[in-house]
mmCIF file of C-alpha atoms in Angstrom:
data_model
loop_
_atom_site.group_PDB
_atom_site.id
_atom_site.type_symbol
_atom_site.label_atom_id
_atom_site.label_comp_id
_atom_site.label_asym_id
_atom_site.label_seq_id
_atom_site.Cartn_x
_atom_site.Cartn_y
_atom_site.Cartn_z
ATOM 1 C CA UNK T 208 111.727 104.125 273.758
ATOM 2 C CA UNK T 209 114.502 103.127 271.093
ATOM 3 C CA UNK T 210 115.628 99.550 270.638
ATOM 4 C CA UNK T 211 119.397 98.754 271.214
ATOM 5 C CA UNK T 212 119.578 94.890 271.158
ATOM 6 C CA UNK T 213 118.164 91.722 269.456
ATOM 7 C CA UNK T 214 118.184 88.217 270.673
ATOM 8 C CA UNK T 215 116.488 85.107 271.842
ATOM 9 C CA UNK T 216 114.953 83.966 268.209
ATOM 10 C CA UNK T 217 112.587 81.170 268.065
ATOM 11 C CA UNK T 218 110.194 79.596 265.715
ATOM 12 C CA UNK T 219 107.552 76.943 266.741
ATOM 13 C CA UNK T 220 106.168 74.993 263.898
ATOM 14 C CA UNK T 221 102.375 74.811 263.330
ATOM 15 C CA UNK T 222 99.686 72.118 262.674
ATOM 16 C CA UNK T 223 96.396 72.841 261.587
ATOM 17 C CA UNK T 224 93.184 70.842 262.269
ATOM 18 C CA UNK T 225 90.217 70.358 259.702
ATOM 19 C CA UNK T 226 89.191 74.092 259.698
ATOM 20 C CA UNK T 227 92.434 74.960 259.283
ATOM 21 C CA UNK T 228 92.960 76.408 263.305
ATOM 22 C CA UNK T 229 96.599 76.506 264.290
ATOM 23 C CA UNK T 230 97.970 74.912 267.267
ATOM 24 C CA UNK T 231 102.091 75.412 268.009
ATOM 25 C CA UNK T 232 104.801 73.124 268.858
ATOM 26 C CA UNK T 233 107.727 73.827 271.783
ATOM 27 C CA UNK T 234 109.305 77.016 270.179
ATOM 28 C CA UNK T 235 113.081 75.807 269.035
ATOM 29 C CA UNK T 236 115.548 78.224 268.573
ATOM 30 C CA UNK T 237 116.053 79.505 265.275
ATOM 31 C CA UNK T 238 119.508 80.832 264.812
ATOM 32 C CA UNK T 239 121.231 83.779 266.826
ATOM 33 C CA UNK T 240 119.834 86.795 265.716
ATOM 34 C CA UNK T 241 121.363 89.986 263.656
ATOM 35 C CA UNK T 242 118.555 91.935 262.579
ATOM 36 C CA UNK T 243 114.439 91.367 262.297
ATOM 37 C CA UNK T 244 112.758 94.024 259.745
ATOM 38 C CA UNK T 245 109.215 93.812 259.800
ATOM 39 C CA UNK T 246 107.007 96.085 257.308
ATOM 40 C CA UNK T 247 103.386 95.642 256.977
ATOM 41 C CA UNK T 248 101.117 95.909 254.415
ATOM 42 C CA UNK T 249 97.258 97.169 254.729
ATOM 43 C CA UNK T 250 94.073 97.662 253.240
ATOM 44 C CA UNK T 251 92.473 100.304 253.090
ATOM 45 C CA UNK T 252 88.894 101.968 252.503
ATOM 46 C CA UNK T 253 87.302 105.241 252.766
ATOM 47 C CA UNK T 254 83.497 105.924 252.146
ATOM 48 C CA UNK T 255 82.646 109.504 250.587
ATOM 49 C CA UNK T 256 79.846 110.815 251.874
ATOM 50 C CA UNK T 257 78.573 114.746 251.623
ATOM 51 C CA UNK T 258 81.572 115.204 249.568
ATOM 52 C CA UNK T 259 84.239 114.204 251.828
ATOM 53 C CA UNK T 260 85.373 111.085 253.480
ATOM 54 C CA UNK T 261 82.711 110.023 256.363
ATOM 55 C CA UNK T 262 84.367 106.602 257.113
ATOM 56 C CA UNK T 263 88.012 104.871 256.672
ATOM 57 C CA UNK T 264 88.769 101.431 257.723
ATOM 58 C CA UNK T 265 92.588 99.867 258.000
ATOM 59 C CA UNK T 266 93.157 96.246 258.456
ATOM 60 C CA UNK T 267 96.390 94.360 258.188
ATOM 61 C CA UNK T 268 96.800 92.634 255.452
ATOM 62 C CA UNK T 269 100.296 90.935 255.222
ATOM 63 C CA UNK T 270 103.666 91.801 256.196
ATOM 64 C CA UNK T 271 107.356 91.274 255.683
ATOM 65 C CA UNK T 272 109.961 90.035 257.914
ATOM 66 C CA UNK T 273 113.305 89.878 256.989
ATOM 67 C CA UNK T 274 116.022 88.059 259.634
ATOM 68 C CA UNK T 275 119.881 88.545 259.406
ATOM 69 C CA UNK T 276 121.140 85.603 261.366
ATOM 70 C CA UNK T 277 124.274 83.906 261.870
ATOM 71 C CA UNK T 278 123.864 80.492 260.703
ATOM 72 C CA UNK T 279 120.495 78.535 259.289
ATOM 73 C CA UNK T 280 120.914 74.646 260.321
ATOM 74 C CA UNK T 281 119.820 72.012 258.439
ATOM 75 C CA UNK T 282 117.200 70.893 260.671
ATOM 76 C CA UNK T 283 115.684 74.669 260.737
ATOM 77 C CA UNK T 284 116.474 75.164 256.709
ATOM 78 C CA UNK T 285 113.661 71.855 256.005
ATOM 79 C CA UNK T 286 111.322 73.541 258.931
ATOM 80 C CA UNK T 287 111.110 76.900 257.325
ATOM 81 C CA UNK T 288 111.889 76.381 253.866
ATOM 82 C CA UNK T 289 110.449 73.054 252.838
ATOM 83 C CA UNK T 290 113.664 71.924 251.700
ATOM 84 C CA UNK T 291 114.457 68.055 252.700
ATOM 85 C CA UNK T 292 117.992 66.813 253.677
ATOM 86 C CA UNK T 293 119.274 63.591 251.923
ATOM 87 C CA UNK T 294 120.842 60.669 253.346
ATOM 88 C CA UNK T 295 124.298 62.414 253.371
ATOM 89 C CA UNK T 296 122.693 65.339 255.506
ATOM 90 C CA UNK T 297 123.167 67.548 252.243
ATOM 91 C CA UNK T 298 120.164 70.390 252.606
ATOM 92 C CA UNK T 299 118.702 69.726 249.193
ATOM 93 C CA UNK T 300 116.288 72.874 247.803
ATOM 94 C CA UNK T 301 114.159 71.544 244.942
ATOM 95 C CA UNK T 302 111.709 74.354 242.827
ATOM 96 C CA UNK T 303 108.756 72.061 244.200
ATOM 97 C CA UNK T 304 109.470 72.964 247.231
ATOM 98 C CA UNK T 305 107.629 75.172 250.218
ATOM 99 C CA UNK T 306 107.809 76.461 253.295
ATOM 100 C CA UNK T 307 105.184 75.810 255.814
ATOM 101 C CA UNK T 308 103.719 78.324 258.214
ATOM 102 C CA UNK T 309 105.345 78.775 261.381
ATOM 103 C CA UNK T 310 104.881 80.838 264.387
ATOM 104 C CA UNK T 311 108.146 83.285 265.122
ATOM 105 C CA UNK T 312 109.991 84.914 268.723
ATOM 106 C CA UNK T 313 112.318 87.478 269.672
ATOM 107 C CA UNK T 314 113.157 89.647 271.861
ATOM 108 C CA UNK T 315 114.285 93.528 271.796
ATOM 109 C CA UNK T 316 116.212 95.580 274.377
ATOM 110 C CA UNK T 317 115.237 98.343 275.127
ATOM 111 C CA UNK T 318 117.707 101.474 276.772
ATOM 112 C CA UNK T 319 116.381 101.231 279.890
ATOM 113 C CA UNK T 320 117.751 97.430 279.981
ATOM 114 C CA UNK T 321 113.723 96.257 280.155
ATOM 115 C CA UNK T 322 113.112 93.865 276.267
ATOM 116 C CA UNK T 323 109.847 94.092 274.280
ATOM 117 C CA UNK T 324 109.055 90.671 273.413
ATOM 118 C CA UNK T 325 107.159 89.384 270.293
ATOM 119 C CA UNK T 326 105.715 86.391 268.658
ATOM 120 C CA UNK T 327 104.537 86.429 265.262
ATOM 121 C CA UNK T 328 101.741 83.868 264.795
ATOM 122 C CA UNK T 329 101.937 82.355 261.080
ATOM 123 C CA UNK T 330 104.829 83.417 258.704
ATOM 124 C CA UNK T 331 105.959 81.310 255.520
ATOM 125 C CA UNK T 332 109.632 81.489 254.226
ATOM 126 C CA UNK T 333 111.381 81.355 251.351
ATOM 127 C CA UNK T 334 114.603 79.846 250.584
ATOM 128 C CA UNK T 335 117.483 82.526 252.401
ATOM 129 C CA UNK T 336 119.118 84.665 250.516
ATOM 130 C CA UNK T 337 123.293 83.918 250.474
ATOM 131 C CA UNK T 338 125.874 86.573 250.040
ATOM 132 C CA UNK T 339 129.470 85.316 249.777
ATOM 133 C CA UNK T 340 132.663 87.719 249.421
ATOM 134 C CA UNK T 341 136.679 86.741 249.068
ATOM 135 C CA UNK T 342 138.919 86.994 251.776
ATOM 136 C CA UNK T 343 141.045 90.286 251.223
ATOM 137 C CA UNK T 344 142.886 92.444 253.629
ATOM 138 C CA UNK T 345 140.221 92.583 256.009
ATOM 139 C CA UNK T 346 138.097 90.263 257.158
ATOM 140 C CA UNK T 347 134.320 90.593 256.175
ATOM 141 C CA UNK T 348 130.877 88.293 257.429
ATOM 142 C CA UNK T 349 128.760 86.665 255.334
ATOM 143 C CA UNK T 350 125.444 85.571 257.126
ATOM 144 C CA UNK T 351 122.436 84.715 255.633
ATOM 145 C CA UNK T 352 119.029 86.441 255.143
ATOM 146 C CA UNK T 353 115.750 84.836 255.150
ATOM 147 C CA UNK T 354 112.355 86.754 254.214
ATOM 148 C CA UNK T 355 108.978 85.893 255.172
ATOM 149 C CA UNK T 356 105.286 86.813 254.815
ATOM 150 C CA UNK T 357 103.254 87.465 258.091
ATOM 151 C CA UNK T 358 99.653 86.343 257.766
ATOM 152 C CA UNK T 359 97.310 86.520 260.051
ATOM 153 C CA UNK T 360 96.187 83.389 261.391
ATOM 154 C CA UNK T 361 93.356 81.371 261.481
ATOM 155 C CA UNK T 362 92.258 80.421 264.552
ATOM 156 C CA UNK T 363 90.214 83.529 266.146
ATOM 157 C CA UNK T 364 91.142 84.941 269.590
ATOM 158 C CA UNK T 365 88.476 85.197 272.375
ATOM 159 C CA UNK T 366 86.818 87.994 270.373
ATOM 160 C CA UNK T 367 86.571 86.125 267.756
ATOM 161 C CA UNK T 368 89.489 88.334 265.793
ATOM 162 C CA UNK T 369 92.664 86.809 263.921
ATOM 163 C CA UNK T 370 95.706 88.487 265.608
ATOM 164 C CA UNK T 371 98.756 88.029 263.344
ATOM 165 C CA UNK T 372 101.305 89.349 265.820
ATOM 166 C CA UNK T 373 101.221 89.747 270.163
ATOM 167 C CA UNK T 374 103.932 92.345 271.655
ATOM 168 C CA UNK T 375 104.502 92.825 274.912
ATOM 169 C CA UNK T 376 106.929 95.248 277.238
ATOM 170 C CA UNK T 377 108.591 93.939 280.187
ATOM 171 C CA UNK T 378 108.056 96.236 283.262
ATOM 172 C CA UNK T 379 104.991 97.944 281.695
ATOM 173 C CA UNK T 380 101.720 98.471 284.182
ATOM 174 C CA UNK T 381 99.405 95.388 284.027
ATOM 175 C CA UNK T 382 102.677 92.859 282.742
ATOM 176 C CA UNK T 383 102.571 89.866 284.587
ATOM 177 C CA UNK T 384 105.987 88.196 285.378
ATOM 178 C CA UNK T 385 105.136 85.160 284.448
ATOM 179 C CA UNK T 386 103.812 86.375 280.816
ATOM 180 C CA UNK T 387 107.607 87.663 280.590
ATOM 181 C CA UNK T 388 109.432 84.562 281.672
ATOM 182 C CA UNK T 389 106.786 81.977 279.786
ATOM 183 C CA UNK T 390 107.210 84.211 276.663
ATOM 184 C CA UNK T 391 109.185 81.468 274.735
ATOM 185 C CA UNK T 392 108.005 78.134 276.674
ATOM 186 C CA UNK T 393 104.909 78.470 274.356
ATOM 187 C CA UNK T 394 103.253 80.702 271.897
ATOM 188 C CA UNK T 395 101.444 83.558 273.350
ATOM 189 C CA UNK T 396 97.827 82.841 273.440
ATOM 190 C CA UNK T 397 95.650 86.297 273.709
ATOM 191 C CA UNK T 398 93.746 85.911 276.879
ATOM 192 C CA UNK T 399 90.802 88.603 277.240
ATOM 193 C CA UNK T 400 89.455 87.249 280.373
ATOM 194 C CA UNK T 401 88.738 90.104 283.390
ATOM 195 C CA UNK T 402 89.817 89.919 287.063
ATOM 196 C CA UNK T 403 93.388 89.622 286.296
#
């Protein structure tokens, strides 16, 4: 079913033990959200065998998420982006500078009024991009746009995979309510355990 809203945008920031396994702060809102385009990049292999492909195997490999929002805060800007703020609160990007991993949230509605809901688990972001027009006889937005790259993460699931993103649909067989109203409390975990 088609998509006619976007909202509720979150990031949680991540910290890494000694084997590099991520565990996620409180989600914090990120900004109010405009648009989310996520494209995804795999690999791919096929085996020739008997002179014709016997076997092909897809995996993700990295993605791209690009967010129209309204407004990046300085507090967010030094999450995502790596840049620091100075002593005059002045968001300060230096070229040494780099954004570290975070987990990201949102929500879509749906046309039945029911929202998908989403959590990407480790995505690194550059500095956003800034368009700025004149004021003429009309009056026209500027907003900002900030791209990431999705990764999958480290830390493996219960089966021992590396998810990179968990989507769920409110109202589908199977959904738990409280899956849909903890969605941004905490990162999604993947939990494979039967009897549910």
């Amino acid at each position: 079913m088609a998509t006619i809203g976007l909202d509720s945008l979150y990031y949680a920031k991540i910290t890494e033990d000694a084997s590099g396994h991520e565990t996620y702060d409180t989600p914090r809102v990120l900004a109010k959200a405009m648009t989310a385009e996520l494209g995804v990049e795999l690999v791919e292999a096929i085996l020739y065998a008997d002179d014709g492909p016997a076997e092909v195997v897809k995996e993700f490999k990295s993605g791209t998420l690009s967010l129209g929002v309204d407004d990046i805060g300085a507090t967010t800007a030094q999450d995502l982006t790596g840049c620091v703020v100075d002593s005059n609160n002045v968001v300060v990007s230096r070229s040494e500078d780099g954004g570290n991993p975070v987990a990201i949230g949102f929500r879509a509605k749906k046309a039945n009024g029911k929202y998908r809901y989403f959590w990407l688990y480790r995505v690194i972001f550059s500095v956003p991009a800034t368009s700025l027009a004149t004021k003429g006889d009309s009056i026209t937005f500027s907003s900002p746009t900030i791209e990431g790259t999705v990764f999958r993460r480290n830390k493996p699931d219960g089966e021992d995979k590396h998810p990179w993103k968990a989507e769920v649909t409110e109202g589908d067989t199977g959904v738990l309510e409280s899956t849909i109203t903890g969605w941004f409390g905490t990162v999604y975990e993947p939990d494979f355990t039967t009897g549910i």
